[in-house]
GROMACS .gro file of C-alpha atoms in nm:
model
  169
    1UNK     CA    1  -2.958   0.164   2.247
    2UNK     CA    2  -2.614   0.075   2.414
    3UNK     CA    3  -2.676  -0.288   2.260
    4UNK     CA    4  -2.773  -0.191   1.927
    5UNK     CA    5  -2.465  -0.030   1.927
    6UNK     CA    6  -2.218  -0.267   2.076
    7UNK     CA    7  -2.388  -0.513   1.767
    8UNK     CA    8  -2.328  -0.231   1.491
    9UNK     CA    9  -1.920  -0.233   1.651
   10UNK     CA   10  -1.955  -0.581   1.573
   11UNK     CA   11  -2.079  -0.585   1.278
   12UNK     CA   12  -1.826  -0.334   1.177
   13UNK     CA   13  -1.536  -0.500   1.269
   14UNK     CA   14  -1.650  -0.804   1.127
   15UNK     CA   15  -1.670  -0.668   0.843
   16UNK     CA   16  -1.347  -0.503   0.865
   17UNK     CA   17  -1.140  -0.818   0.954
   18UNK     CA   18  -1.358  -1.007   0.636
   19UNK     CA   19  -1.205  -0.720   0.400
   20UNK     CA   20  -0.856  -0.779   0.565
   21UNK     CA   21  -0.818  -1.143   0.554
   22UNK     CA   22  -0.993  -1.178   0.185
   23UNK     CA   23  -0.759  -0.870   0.015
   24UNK     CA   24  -0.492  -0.970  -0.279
   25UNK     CA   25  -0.331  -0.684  -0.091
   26UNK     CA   26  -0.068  -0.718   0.151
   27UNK     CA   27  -0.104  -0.479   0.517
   28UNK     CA   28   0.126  -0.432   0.776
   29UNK     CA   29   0.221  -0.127   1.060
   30UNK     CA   30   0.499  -0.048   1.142
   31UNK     CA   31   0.564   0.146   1.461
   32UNK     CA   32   0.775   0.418   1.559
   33UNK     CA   33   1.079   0.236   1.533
   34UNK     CA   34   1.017   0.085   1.182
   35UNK     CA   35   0.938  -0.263   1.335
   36UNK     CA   36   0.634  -0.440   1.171
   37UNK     CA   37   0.341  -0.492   1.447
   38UNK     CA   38   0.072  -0.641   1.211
   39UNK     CA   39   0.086  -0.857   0.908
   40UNK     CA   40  -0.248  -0.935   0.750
   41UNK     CA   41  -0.289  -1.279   0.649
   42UNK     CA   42  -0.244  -1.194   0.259
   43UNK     CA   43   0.164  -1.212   0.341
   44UNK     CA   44   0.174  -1.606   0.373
   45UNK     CA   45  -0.017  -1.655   0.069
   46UNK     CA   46   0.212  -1.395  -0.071
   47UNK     CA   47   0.552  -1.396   0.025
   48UNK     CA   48   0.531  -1.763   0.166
   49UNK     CA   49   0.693  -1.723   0.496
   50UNK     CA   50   0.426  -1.925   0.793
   51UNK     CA   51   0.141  -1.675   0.939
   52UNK     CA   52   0.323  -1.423   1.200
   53UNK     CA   53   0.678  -1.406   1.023
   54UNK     CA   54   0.726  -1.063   0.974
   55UNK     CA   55   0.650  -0.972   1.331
   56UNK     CA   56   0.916  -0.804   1.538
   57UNK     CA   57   1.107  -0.758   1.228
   58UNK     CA   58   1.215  -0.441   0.991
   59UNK     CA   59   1.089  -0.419   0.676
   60UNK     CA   60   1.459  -0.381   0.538
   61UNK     CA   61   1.526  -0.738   0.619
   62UNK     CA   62   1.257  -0.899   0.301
   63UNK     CA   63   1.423  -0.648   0.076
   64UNK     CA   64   1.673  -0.705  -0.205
   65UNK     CA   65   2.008  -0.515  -0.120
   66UNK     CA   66   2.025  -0.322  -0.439
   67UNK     CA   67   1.667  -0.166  -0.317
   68UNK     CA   68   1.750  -0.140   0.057
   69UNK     CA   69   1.872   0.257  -0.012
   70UNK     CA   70   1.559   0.330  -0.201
   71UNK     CA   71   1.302   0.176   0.023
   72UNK     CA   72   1.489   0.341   0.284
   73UNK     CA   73   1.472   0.675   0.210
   74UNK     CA   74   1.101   0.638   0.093
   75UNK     CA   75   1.007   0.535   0.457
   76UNK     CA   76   1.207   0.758   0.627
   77UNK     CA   77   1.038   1.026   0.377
   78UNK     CA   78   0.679   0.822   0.525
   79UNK     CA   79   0.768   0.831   0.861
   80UNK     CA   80   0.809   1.253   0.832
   81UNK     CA   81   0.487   1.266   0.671
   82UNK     CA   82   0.712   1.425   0.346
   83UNK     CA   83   0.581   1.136   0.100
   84UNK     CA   84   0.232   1.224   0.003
   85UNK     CA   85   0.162   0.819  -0.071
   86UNK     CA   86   0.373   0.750  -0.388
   87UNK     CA   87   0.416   0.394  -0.481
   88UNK     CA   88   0.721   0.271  -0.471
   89UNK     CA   89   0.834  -0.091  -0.693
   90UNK     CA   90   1.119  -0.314  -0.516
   91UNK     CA   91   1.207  -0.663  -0.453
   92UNK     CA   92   1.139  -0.907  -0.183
   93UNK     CA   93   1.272  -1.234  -0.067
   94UNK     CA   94   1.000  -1.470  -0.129
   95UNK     CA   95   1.037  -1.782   0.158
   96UNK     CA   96   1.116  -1.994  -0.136
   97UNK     CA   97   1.465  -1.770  -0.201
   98UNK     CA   98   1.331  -1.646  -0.532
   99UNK     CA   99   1.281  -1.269  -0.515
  100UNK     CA  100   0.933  -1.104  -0.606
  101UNK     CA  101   0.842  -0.747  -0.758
  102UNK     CA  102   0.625  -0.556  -0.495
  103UNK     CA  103   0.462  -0.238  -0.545
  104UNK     CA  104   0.450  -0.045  -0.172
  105UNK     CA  105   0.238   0.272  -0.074
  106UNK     CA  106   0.317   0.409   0.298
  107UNK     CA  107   0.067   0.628   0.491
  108UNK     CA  108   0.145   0.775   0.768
  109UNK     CA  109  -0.076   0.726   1.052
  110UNK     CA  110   0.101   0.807   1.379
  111UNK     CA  111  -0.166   1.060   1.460
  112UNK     CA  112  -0.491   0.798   1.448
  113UNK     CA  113  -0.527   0.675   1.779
  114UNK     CA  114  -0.646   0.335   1.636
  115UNK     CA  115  -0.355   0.237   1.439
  116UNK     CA  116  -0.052   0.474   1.582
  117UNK     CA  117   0.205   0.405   1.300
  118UNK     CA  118   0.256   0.383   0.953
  119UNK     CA  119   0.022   0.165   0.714
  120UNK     CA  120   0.203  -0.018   0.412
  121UNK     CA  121  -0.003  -0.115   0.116
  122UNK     CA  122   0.139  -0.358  -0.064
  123UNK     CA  123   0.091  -0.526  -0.412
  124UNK     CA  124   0.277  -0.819  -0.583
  125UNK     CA  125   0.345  -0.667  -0.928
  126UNK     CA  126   0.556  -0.994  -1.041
  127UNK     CA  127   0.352  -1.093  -1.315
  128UNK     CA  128   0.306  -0.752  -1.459
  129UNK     CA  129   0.692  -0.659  -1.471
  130UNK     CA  130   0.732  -1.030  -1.652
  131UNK     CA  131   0.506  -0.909  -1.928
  132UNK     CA  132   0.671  -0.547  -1.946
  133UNK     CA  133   1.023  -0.730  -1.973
  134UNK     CA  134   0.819  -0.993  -2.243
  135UNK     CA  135   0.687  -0.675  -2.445
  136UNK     CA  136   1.022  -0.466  -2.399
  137UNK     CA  137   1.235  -0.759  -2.521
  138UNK     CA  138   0.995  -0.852  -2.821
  139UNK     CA  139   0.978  -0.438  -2.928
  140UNK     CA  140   1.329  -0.507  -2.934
  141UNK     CA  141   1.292  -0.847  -3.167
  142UNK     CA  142   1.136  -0.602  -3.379
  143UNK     CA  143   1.341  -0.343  -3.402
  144UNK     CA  144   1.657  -0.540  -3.491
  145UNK     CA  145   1.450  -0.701  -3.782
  146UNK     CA  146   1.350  -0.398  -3.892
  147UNK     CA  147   1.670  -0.267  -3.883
  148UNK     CA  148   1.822  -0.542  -4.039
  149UNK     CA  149   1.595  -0.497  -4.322
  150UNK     CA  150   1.735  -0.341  -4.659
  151UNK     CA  151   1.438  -0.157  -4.745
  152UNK     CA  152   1.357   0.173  -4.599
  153UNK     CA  153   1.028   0.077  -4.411
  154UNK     CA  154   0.836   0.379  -4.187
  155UNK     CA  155   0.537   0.337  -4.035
  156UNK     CA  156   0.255   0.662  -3.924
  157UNK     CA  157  -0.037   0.654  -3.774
  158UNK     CA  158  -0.408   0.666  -3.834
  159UNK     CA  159  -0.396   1.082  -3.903
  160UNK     CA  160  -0.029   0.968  -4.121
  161UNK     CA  161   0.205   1.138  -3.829
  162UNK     CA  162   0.541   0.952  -3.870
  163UNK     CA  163   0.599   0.717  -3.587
  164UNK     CA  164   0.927   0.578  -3.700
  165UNK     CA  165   1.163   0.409  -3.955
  166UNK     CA  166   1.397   0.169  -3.991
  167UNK     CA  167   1.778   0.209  -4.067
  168UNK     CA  168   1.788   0.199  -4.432
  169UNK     CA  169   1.473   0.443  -4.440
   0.00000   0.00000   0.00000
């Protein structure tokens, strides 16, 4: 029995450390004092920086100054177990200088034995905030031709509700 066991542990953490080092996700703890303690192996295929990097350092240190109050306050909120796991967007210093959009969710786990800290979650949303800046600044293209437009042009939709109009309309 006692073997069959110790293999199923194995297994399991196997298993565990497979799901780890495969995710597109980025994982680190942080202990009590905000310092990161693990990294998973995502963050040099991420951010860049060589395997161990963020060790021994505070979070606060990879983030862009104007977000430093933010991300902040949204740990500290973490930390009290106030933040019920909201995501949170900010910017990173990629090791290439370039900053990144990442997308952040804390949970607090001070209280699991196993992990005694807090858990960050954390997604590299770069691509998707370059195609809501593409869409925002062609709505925009749009608008000003519409506008520009002499004609009073509206548009509804399929159940003819008015959705909008141009100047001259």
């Amino acid at each position: 029995d006692r073997i069959k066991v110790e293999e199923a542990l194995r297994d399991s953490e196997e298993r565990f450390r497979s799901m780890i080092q495969s995710s597109s996700d980025m994982i680190f703890i942080l202990d009590k004092d905000a310092i990161f303690t693990y990294e998973s192996p995502s963050v040099s295929r991420i951010l860049g920086y060589p395997e161990g990097f963020a060790i021994d350092r505070n979070p606060l240190d990879f983030v862009h100054p104007d977000d430093v109050e933010t991300i902040g306050k949204e740990l500290h909120e973490v930390f009290g177990s106030v933040n019920s796991g909201k995501p949170t967007e900010f910017r990173a210093k990629h090791a290439g200088g370039e900053w990144i959009y990442l997308d952040a969710l804390g949970s607090n786990q001070f209280d699991n034995p196993a992990i005694r800290g807090v858990v960050l979650t954390v997604r590299n949303i770069t691509g998707r905030k370059k195609y809501e800046k593409d869409i925002l600044e062609s709505r925009m293209m749009l608008r000003t031709v519409l506008d520009t437009i002499p004609a009073r042009v509206f548009w509804k939709d399929r159940d003819l509700r008015f959705l909008g109009c141009n100047r001259a309309f």
